[in-house]
Structures are given as C-alpha cells and as structure tokens.
Amino acid sequence: RNAHYGPITIPFAAPPVLLEENNCEWLPKDHFWRVINTEMGFGGIDYDPAPFLGTLLWTWHLGSSLYLESGSPATTKAAYYLHASKPEQYQSRSKLDYDFSVHSYDEYYKKCKYLYEYSLNRGSVDISGFPDSSGCGSSQECRSGRCDWNGYNPVTSVSVCQRKVLNGGNCNEDDDCRSGYCSWSFKCINKSARSVSCFEHDDCISGQCEWGG
C-alpha cells in the first residue's frame, strides 16, 4: 500500500530482514542502500558481521551496499559500491569481526560525516573501490582491481589494494598483472598472438590454444 511513496532507505549496520528472497518485489531495490563498516584487524580487513547475519537467520537483504574504507575516519575518502544485482556475501567468514568492535555507531557516524564533508569540498566521493594501500578482502573492492598481500611473511602480511604489475614484474596470478596474464615463470607478460606456441587457452589472446599443423 506504500509502494507509490518510493522512499529511500539507508540502514547502517542493519541485518537483513526479508524472510524470503524477493518476497517484496514491489519495493524498488535502487532505493535501498546498506552501509557496512570495515576496519583493519590483526589478520587484515574485518567486516561488520551484523549485515551478514542472514546466513544464520535465513533472511535476505534488499538493495545495494556501500562498504566504508578501513582506517581512521579522518582519512576516509572513498568507498566500495556493490550493486543490488550482485551477490552480497562474497567475504569468507574468517574476515568477519566477531567481537563487533567494527559495529560501533561512533565509527559509522564519524566516517559517514567525514565522507559527506569531503564530498562538499571535492564535489563527489569515489565509490569505485578502495585506493591503494587500503585493506581489502577481494580484488573487486579495489579501485585498481588488485587485492594482494603486502609482503611474503604469512604471519605479518595482510591483504591491501595495490597497483597492477607491469610486464616483467613478479606475479602470483593473472589478476596481479596489467596485461591480465601471469606466466609460468611468475612474470607478467603479454598473452600470445596467433601462431605463437602455447600450453593452455589462457596463454592466448584469442583464448584458444590448439594443435598446429
């Protein structure tokens, strides 16, 4: 009965409440924005667990999500926007902050207030992803498209957003490279053109590695 109002709803740290997925189709998904805080813990980025309680409560969230950058509220200058059409729970459970310190109202308020003031001075806030050196849980959260360890020590290293590696640089996987290809020698190189030898489909620009004659 209230569908014609089309209000914009922005829950902060709220758990999902729909008892059935897509059971409120009359609600416009683009009018619901969920804000989620993050912080850097001992093992890397932690997410506020409250918005992901749907796994335990068998409930669903409606709308898009805005992930706040980890770190001090005074340094928050960007966010990561996740559209309503994309899966909401892509974080591993190990990255959820179970002591709920990231659930702090004060942290939410200060970060959102600073982002608002920053937008007034700069005209807008970049929501394409977190900047380099920010904590991350997946590459899609980074503006650069790359989330990787900041070192080789498995005890002290954490995942942060980084620039993609140019050809000739060291890499661990294809997503590390600007060219989109990490070779068997763990170096970023260009994919092979037609008629150049290859071992698998991923070696080729065409995406096809076939026997030649």
Short mmCIF file of C-alpha atoms in Angstrom, two decimals:
data_model
loop_
_atom_site.label_atom_id
_atom_site.label_comp_id
_atom_site.label_asym_id
_atom_site.label_seq_id
_atom_site.Cartn_x
_atom_site.Cartn_y
_atom_site.Cartn_z
CA ARG A 1 0.00 0.00 0.00
CA ASN A 2 3.01 2.30 0.41
CA ALA A 3 4.65 1.39 -2.92
CA HIS A 4 3.74 4.71 -4.53
CA TYR A 5 5.83 6.64 -1.99
CA GLY A 6 9.14 5.05 -3.09
CA PRO A 7 11.18 6.20 -0.08
CA ILE A 8 14.97 5.99 0.02
CA THR A 9 16.11 3.83 2.93
CA ILE A 10 19.72 3.74 4.18
CA PRO A 11 20.24 1.25 7.03
CA PHE A 12 23.56 1.41 8.88
CA ALA A 13 24.97 -1.93 10.09
CA ALA A 14 21.50 -3.44 9.83
CA PRO A 15 20.99 -7.20 9.45
CA PRO A 16 18.87 -8.44 6.53
CA VAL A 17 15.20 -8.84 7.47
CA LEU A 18 13.32 -10.30 4.49
CA LEU A 19 12.05 -13.77 5.35
CA GLU A 20 12.04 -14.90 1.74
CA GLU A 21 14.27 -13.87 -1.12
CA ASN A 22 12.46 -11.48 -3.50
CA ASN A 23 9.28 -11.61 -1.41
CA CYS A 24 8.89 -7.82 -1.61
CA GLU A 25 9.17 -7.21 -5.33
CA TRP A 26 7.10 -4.06 -5.07
CA LEU A 27 9.97 -2.43 -3.18
CA PRO A 28 12.41 -0.70 -5.59
CA LYS A 29 15.86 -2.18 -4.98
CA ASP A 30 17.60 1.00 -6.13
CA HIS A 31 16.01 2.87 -3.19
CA PHE A 32 17.72 0.74 -0.54
CA TRP A 33 21.36 1.33 0.37
CA ARG A 34 23.04 -0.64 3.12
CA VAL A 35 26.19 0.90 4.67
CA ILE A 36 28.82 -1.52 6.04
CA ASN A 37 31.86 -0.55 8.08
CA THR A 38 35.30 -2.20 7.85
CA GLU A 39 38.48 -1.95 9.90
CA MET A 40 41.96 -3.40 9.85
CA GLY A 41 42.45 -6.18 12.38
CA PHE A 42 45.46 -8.34 13.18
CA GLY A 43 44.96 -10.56 10.14
CA GLY A 44 43.78 -7.88 7.72
CA ILE A 45 40.42 -6.31 6.93
CA ASP A 46 37.41 -7.11 9.12
CA TYR A 47 33.77 -6.55 8.16
CA ASP A 48 30.89 -5.66 10.44
CA PRO A 49 29.20 -9.05 10.86
CA ALA A 50 25.70 -7.70 11.57
CA PRO A 51 24.74 -7.16 7.89
CA PHE A 52 25.72 -10.76 7.13
CA LEU A 53 23.62 -12.44 9.81
CA GLY A 54 21.23 -13.59 7.11
CA THR A 55 23.30 -16.76 6.87
CA LEU A 56 22.28 -17.61 10.44
CA LEU A 57 18.80 -16.07 10.44
CA TRP A 58 17.78 -17.32 6.99
CA THR A 59 16.90 -13.79 5.94
CA TRP A 60 17.76 -11.68 2.91
CA HIS A 61 18.74 -8.10 2.28
CA LEU A 62 17.25 -5.84 -0.36
CA GLY A 63 19.20 -3.26 -2.32
CA SER A 64 22.79 -2.17 -2.83
CA SER A 65 25.67 -1.91 -0.37
CA LEU A 66 28.28 0.73 0.35
CA TYR A 67 31.43 -0.53 2.09
CA LEU A 68 33.30 2.09 4.09
CA GLU A 69 37.08 2.22 3.82
CA SER A 70 39.07 0.83 6.76
CA GLY A 71 41.27 3.11 8.81
CA SER A 72 40.77 6.33 10.71
CA PRO A 73 37.53 8.21 9.94
CA ALA A 74 39.59 11.33 9.22
CA THR A 75 41.37 9.56 6.35
CA THR A 76 38.25 8.04 4.77
CA LYS A 77 37.99 9.38 1.23
CA ALA A 78 36.46 6.52 -0.74
CA ALA A 79 34.04 3.61 -0.57
CA TYR A 80 33.15 0.50 -2.49
CA TYR A 81 29.70 0.25 -4.06
CA LEU A 82 28.16 -3.18 -4.57
CA HIS A 83 25.08 -3.14 -6.82
CA ALA A 84 21.88 -4.89 -5.72
CA SER A 85 22.13 -7.30 -8.64
CA LYS A 86 25.39 -8.79 -7.35
CA PRO A 87 25.82 -11.40 -4.60
CA GLU A 88 26.13 -9.77 -1.19
CA GLN A 89 28.04 -12.41 0.71
CA TYR A 90 31.37 -12.90 -1.01
CA GLN A 91 33.53 -12.45 2.11
CA SER A 92 34.84 -15.52 3.86
CA ARG A 93 33.64 -15.94 7.42
CA SER A 94 37.19 -15.61 8.68
CA LYS A 95 37.11 -11.92 7.80
CA LEU A 96 34.01 -11.08 9.82
CA ASP A 97 34.72 -9.22 13.05
CA TYR A 98 33.10 -11.42 15.69
CA ASP A 99 33.86 -9.14 18.65
CA PHE A 100 31.67 -6.50 16.97
CA SER A 101 34.17 -3.65 17.52
CA VAL A 102 33.68 -2.66 13.87
CA HIS A 103 29.95 -2.44 14.61
CA SER A 104 30.50 0.76 16.61
CA TYR A 105 27.93 3.50 15.99
CA ASP A 106 30.61 6.11 16.60
CA GLU A 107 32.76 4.71 13.78
CA TYR A 108 29.85 4.69 11.34
CA TYR A 109 28.85 8.23 12.25
CA LYS A 110 32.35 9.69 12.00
CA LYS A 111 33.18 8.01 8.67
CA CYS A 112 29.89 8.99 7.04
CA LYS A 113 30.18 12.55 8.36
CA TYR A 114 33.72 12.87 7.02
CA LEU A 115 32.71 11.46 3.62
CA TYR A 116 29.88 13.98 3.45
CA GLU A 117 32.21 16.88 4.28
CA TYR A 118 34.78 15.54 1.81
CA SER A 119 32.14 15.46 -0.94
CA LEU A 120 31.22 19.08 -0.24
CA ASN A 121 34.85 20.13 -0.77
CA ARG A 122 35.64 17.82 -3.69
CA GLY A 123 32.25 17.60 -5.35
CA SER A 124 31.93 13.81 -5.05
CA VAL A 125 33.21 10.66 -3.37
CA ASP A 126 34.81 7.89 -5.40
CA ILE A 127 32.78 4.71 -4.83
CA SER A 128 34.54 2.60 -7.47
CA GLY A 129 36.66 0.93 -4.81
CA PHE A 130 39.27 1.43 -2.12
CA PRO A 131 42.53 3.25 -3.00
CA ASP A 132 45.97 1.65 -2.95
CA SER A 133 47.26 0.59 0.49
CA SER A 134 43.72 0.24 1.88
CA GLY A 135 42.71 -3.07 3.42
CA CYS A 136 40.68 -5.38 1.21
CA GLY A 137 39.11 -8.80 1.10
CA SER A 138 38.85 -9.26 -2.66
CA SER A 139 40.15 -7.60 -5.83
CA GLN A 140 36.72 -6.25 -6.76
CA GLU A 141 36.86 -3.98 -3.70
CA CYS A 142 39.96 -2.19 -5.05
CA ARG A 143 39.95 0.70 -7.46
CA SER A 144 42.99 -0.88 -9.12
CA GLY A 145 41.31 -4.28 -9.41
CA ARG A 146 44.06 -5.96 -7.38
CA CYS A 147 43.99 -7.09 -3.73
CA ASP A 148 47.16 -8.89 -2.63
CA TRP A 149 49.45 -9.47 0.33
CA ASN A 150 51.76 -6.58 1.18
CA GLY A 151 54.62 -8.96 1.96
CA TYR A 152 55.75 -12.58 1.98
CA ASN A 153 55.58 -13.26 5.71
CA PRO A 154 52.35 -15.25 6.31
CA VAL A 155 52.23 -14.06 9.92
CA THR A 156 52.63 -10.31 9.48
CA SER A 157 51.41 -9.76 5.91
CA VAL A 158 47.88 -8.53 5.20
CA SER A 159 45.89 -8.02 2.01
CA VAL A 160 45.79 -4.45 0.69
CA CYS A 161 44.83 -2.78 -2.57
CA GLN A 162 47.81 -2.45 -4.90
CA ARG A 163 48.64 -1.27 -8.39
CA LYS A 164 48.65 -3.93 -11.05
CA VAL A 165 52.11 -5.12 -12.10
CA LEU A 166 53.65 -4.08 -15.41
CA ASN A 167 55.23 -6.58 -17.80
CA GLY A 168 58.43 -8.04 -16.38
CA GLY A 169 57.31 -7.71 -12.77
CA ASN A 170 56.72 -10.58 -10.37
CA CYS A 171 53.22 -12.01 -10.03
CA ASN A 172 51.29 -14.88 -8.47
CA GLU A 173 48.14 -14.88 -10.60
CA ASP A 174 46.68 -13.27 -13.72
CA ASP A 175 44.81 -10.61 -11.73
CA ASP A 176 48.14 -9.25 -10.48
CA CYS A 177 49.12 -8.12 -13.98
CA ARG A 178 48.00 -5.15 -16.03
CA SER A 179 48.28 -7.39 -19.09
CA GLY A 180 45.97 -9.91 -17.42
CA TYR A 181 48.48 -12.74 -17.72
CA CYS A 182 50.98 -14.19 -15.21
CA SER A 183 53.33 -16.63 -16.93
CA TRP A 184 54.60 -19.99 -15.67
CA SER A 185 57.78 -18.18 -14.59
CA PHE A 186 55.64 -15.90 -12.39
CA LYS A 187 56.31 -12.83 -14.51
CA CYS A 188 53.73 -10.52 -16.05
CA ILE A 189 53.84 -10.75 -19.86
CA ASN A 190 51.50 -10.21 -22.78
CA LYS A 191 49.35 -13.09 -23.92
CA SER A 192 50.49 -14.86 -27.07
CA ALA A 193 49.27 -13.84 -30.51
CA ARG A 194 48.10 -16.25 -33.20
CA SER A 195 50.68 -18.86 -34.34
CA VAL A 196 52.85 -18.40 -31.24
CA SER A 197 53.43 -21.54 -29.14
CA CYS A 198 51.21 -22.04 -26.11
CA PHE A 199 50.36 -24.60 -23.40
CA GLU A 200 46.80 -23.70 -22.40
CA HIS A 201 43.92 -21.49 -23.53
CA ASP A 202 44.77 -18.78 -21.01
CA ASP A 203 48.15 -18.25 -22.77
CA CYS A 204 46.43 -16.82 -25.84
CA ILE A 205 44.84 -13.51 -26.73
CA SER A 206 42.18 -15.47 -28.59
CA GLY A 207 41.56 -17.72 -25.60
CA GLN A 208 42.19 -20.79 -27.79
CA CYS A 209 45.33 -22.95 -27.67
CA GLU A 210 45.14 -25.64 -30.37
CA TRP A 211 47.45 -28.13 -32.06
CA GLY A 212 49.00 -26.56 -35.19
CA GLY A 213 49.94 -28.28 -38.38
#
